[in-house]
Coordinates of C-alpha atoms and ligand atoms in Angstrom, one line a residue:
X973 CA 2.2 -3.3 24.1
X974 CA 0.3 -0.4 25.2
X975 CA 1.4 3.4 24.1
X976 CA 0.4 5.7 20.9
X977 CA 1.5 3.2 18.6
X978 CA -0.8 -0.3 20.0
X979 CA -3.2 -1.6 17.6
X980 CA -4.9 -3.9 20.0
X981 CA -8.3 -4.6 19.1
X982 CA -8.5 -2.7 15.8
X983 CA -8.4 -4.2 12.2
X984 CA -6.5 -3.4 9.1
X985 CA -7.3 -4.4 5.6
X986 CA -4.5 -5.1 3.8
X987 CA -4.7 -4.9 -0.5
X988 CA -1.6 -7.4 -1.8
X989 CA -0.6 -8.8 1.8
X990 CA 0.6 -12.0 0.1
X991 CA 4.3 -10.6 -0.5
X992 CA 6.9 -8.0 -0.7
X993 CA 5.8 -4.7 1.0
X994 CA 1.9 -5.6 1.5
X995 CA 3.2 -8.7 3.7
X996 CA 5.8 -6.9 5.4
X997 CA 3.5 -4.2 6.6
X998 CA 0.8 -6.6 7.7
X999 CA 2.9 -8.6 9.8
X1000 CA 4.0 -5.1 11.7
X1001 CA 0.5 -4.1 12.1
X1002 CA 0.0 -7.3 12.9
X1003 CA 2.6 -7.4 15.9
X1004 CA 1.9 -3.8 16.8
X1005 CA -1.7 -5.7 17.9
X1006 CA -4.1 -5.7 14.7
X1007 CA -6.2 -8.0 13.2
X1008 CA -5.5 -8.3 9.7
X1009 CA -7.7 -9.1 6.5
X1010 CA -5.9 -9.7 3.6
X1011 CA -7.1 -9.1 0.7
X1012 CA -5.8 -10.3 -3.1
X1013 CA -5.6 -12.4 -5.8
X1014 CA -3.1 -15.3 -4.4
X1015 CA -3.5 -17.2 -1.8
X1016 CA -2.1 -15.8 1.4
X1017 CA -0.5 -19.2 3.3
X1018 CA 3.1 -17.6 4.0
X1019 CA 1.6 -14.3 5.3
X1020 CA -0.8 -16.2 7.3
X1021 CA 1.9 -18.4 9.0
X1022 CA 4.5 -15.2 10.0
X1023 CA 1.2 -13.6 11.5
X1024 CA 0.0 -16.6 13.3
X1025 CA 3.0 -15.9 16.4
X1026 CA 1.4 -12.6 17.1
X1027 CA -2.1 -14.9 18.5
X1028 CA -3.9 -12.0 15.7
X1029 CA -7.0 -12.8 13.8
X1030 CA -6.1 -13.1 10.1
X1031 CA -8.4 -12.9 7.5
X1032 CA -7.8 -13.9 3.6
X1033 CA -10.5 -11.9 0.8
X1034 CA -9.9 -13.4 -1.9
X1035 CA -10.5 -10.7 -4.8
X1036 CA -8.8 -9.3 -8.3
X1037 CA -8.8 -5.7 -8.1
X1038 CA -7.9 -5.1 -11.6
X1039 CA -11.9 -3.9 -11.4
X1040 CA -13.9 -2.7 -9.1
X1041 CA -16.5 -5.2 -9.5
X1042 CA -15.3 -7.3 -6.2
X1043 CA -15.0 -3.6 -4.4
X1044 CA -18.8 -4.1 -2.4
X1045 CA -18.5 -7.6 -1.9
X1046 CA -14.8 -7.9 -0.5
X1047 CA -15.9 -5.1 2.1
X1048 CA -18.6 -6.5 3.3
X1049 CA -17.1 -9.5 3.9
X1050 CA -14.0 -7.8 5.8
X1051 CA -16.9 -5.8 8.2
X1052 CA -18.1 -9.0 9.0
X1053 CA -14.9 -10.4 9.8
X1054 CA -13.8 -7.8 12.0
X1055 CA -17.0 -7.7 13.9
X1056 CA -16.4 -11.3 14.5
X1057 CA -13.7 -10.4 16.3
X1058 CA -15.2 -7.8 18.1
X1059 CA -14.1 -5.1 16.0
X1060 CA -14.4 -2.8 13.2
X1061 CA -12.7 -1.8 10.1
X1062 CA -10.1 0.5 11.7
X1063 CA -7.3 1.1 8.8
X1064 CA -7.2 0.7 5.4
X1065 CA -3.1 -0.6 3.2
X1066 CA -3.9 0.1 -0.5
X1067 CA -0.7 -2.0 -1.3
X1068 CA -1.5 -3.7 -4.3
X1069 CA 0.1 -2.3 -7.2
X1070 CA 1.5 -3.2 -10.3
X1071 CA 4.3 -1.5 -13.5
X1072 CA 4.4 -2.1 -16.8
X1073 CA 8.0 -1.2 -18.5
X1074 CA 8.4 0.8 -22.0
X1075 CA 9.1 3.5 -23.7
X1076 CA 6.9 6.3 -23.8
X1077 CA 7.0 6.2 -27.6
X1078 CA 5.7 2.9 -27.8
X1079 CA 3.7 2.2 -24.9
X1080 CA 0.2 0.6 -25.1
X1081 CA -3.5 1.6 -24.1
X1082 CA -3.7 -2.1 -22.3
X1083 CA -0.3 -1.4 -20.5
X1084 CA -1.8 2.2 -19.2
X1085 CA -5.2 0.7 -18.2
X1086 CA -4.2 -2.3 -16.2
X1087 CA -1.9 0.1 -14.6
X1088 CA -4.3 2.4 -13.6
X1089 CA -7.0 0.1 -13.3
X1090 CA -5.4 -1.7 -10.0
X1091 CA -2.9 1.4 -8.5
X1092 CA -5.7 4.2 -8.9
X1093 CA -9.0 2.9 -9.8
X1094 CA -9.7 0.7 -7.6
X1095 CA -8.0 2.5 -4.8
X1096 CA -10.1 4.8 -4.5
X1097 CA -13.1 3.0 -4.9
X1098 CA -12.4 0.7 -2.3
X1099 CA -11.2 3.4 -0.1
X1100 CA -14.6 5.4 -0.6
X1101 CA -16.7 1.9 0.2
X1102 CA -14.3 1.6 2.9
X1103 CA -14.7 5.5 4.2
X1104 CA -18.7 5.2 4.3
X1105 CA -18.0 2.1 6.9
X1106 CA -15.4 4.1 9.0
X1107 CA -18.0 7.4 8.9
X1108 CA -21.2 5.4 9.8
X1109 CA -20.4 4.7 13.1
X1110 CA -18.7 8.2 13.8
X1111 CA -15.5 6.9 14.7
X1112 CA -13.3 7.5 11.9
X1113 CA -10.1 5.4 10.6
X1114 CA -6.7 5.4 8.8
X1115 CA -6.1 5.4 5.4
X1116 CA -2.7 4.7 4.0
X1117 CA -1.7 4.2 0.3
X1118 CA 1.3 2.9 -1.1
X1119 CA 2.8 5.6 -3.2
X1120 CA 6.3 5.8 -4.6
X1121 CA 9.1 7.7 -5.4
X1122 CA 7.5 8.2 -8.8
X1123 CA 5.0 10.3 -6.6
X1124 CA 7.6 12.7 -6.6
X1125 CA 9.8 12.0 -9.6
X1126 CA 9.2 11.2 -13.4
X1127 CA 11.4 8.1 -14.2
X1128 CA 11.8 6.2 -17.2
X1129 CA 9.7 3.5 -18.9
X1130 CA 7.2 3.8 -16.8
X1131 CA 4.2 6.2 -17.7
X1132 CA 1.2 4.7 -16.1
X1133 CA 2.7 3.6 -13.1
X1134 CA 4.7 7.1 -12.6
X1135 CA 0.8 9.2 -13.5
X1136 CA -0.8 6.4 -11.3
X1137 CA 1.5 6.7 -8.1
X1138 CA 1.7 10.8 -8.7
X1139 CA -2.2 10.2 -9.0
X1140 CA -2.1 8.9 -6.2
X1141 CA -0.1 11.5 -4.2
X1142 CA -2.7 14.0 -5.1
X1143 CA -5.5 12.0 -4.3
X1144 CA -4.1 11.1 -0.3
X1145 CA -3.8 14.8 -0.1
X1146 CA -7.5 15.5 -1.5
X1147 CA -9.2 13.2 0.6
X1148 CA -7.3 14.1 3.6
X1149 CA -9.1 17.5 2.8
X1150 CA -12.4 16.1 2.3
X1151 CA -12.6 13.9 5.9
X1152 CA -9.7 15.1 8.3
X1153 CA -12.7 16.7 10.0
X1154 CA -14.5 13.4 10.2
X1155 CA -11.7 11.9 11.4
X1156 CA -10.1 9.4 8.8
X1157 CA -6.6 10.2 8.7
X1158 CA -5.2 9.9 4.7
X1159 CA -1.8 9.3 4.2
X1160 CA 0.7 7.7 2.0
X1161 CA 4.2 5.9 2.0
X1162 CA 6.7 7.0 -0.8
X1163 CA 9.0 3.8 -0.8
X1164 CA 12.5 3.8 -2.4
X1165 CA 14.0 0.5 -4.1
X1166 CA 13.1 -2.0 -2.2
X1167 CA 13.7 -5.9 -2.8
X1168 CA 10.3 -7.1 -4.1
X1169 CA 8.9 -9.0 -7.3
X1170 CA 8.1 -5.2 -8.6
X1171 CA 12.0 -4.2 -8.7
X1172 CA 13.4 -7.6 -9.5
X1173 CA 13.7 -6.4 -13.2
X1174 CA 15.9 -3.8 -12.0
X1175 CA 18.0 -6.0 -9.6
X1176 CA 19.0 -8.2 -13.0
X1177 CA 20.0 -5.2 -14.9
X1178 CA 23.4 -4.9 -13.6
X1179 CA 23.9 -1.6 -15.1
X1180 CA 20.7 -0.3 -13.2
X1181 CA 21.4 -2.4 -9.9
X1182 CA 24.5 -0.4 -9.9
X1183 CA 23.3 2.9 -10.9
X1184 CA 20.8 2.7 -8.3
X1185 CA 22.6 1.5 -5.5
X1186 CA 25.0 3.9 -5.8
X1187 CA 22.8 6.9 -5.5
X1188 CA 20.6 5.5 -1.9
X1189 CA 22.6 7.0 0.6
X1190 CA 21.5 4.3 3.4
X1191 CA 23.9 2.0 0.8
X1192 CA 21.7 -1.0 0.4
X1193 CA 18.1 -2.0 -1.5
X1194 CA 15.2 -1.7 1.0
X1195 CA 14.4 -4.9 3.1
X1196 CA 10.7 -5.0 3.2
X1197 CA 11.0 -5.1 6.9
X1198 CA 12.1 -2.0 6.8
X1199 CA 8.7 -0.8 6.0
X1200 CA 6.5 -1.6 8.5
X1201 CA 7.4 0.9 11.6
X1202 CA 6.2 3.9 8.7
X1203 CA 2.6 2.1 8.2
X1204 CA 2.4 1.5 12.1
X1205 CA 3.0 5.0 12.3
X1206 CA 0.9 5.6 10.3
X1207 CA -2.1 3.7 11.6
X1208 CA -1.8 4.5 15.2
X1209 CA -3.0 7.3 17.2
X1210 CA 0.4 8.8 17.4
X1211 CA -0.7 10.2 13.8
X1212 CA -3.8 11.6 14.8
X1213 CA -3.1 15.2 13.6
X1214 CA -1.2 13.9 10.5
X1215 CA -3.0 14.5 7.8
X1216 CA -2.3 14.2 3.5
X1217 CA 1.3 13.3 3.9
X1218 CA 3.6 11.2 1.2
X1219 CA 6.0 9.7 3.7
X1220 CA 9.0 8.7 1.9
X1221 CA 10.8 5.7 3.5
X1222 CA 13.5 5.9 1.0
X1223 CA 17.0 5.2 2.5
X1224 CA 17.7 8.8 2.0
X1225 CA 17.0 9.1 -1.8
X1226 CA 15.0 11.7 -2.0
X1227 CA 17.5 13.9 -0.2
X1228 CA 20.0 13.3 -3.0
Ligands
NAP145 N1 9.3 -2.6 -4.3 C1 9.5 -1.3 -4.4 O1 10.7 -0.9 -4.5 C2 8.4 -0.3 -4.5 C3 8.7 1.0 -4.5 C4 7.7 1.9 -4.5 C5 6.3 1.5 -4.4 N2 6.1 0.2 -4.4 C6 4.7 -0.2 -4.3 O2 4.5 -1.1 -3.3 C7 3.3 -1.8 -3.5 C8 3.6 -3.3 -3.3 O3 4.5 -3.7 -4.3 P1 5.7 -4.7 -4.0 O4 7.0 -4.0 -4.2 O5 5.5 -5.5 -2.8 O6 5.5 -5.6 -5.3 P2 4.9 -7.1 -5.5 O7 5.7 -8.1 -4.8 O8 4.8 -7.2 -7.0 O9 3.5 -7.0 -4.8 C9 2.4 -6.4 -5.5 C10 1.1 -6.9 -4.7 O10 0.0 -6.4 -5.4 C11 -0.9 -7.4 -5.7 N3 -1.7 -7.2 -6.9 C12 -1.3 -6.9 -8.1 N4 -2.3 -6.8 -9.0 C13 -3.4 -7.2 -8.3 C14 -4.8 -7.4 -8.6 N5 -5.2 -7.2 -9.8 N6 -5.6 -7.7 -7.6 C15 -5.2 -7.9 -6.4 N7 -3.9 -7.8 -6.0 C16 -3.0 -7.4 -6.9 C17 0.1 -8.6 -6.0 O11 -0.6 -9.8 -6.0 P3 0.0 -11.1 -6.8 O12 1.2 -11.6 -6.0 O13 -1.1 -12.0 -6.8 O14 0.4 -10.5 -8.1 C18 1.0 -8.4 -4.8 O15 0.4 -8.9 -3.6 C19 2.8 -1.5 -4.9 O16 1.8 -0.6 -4.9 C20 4.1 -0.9 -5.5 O17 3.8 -0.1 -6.6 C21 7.0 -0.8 -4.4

């Protein structure tokens, strides 16, 4: 490939690789030359398969990040990998994610905590195991969390998952403070409505399908696809100076 945006020879940990975005955006960095270790709760056969084309190591981890118990363990095991293939842990996906849906009136303490648990808890405590790998060898890395729109708007029937992902936001932009200078680039993705397990409640409310769809001005749900150039981006040297950004790939949404 060659150019600002190859990955050749570096390897990406990828959180929830097994479908929807976190599978789209590993099989980009994936053909954009990285080795990939994928790391989630289910297995990870059909990602493993679209890599295999792209002759790139793959990796599966299999660990629950609904705690942070598997957090040392699960990068340990990634360094290993990616030393086995001659690398190192280069860039970090913090894809997996989950929403719960209800009113704010009747919401429950389980449906806030396993939000935040898994979108903000143990995102940043696998990112800071991850960090003290990048820093220890001096040569830095990428960082790149899976915000949302609800970084940036409220929503409805939502709560945890709109503080979580607006958590998030704030977080990418405070640990881009803390190590731009040591050279791990933090960023995020803000992605609109795109066609995943995590939207297909919406999809089967025809009244919402509609309401959405009518207000992207690209005209059509996001195809995870559609994704990946943004996390390549992202992850390549052609970001070097980028630092703390929430990237919205949005079909135009935000500009609304
Ligand atoms: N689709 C959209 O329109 C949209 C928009 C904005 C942001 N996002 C964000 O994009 C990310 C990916 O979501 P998606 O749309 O691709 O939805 P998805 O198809 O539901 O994928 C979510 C991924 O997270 C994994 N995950 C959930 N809980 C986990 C846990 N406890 N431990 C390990 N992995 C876990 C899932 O694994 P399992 O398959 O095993 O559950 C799955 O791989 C999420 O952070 C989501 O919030 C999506």
């Amino acid at each position: 490939m060659g150019g600002p945006f190859d990955l050749t020879g570096r390897t990406a940990i990828v959180t929830g690789a097994n479908t929807g975005l976190g599978q789209a955006i590993a099989v980009a960095l994936a053909k954009a030359g990285a080795g990939i270790v994928a790391v989630g709760r289910s297995r990870m056969d059909e990602t493993r398969e679209l890599i295999a084309p792209t002759g790139r190591p793959f990796h599966e981890i299999t660990a629950d990040l609904g705690s942070i118990a598997p957090i040392a363990g699960l990068v340990e095991e990634a360094q290993a990998a990616a030393a086995g293939d001659g690398s190192r842990l280069d860039i970090l996906v913090n894809n997996a994610g989950i929403i719960r849906r209800g009113d704010a009136i009747d919401f429950t303490e389980a449906d806030w905590d396993a939000v935040m648990d898994v979108n903000l808890k143990s995102t940043f405590f696998l990112t800071q195991a991850v960090a003290k790998r990048m820093l220890a060898d001096g040569r830095g890395g990428k960082v790149i969390n899976i915000a949302s729109l609800l970084s940036f708007q409220g929503g409805i029937r939502i709560p945890s998952y709109t503080a979580s992902k607006s958590g998030l936001a704030g977080l990418t932009r405070l640990l881009a403070c803390e190590w731009a200078a040591k050279g791990i680039n933090v960023n995020a993705i803000a992605p609109g409505y795109f066609v995943t397990n995590n939207t297909q409640a919406l999809r089967e409310d025809a009244e919402r399908n509609a309401a959405i769809l009518g207000r992207i001005p690209a005209g059509h749900w996001g195809k995870p696809e559609e994704l990946g150039g943004a996390a390549v981006f992202l992850a390549s040297d052609a970001a070097a100076y980028i630092h703390g950004v929430v990237l919205p790939v949005d079909g135009g949404w935000l500009a609304r």
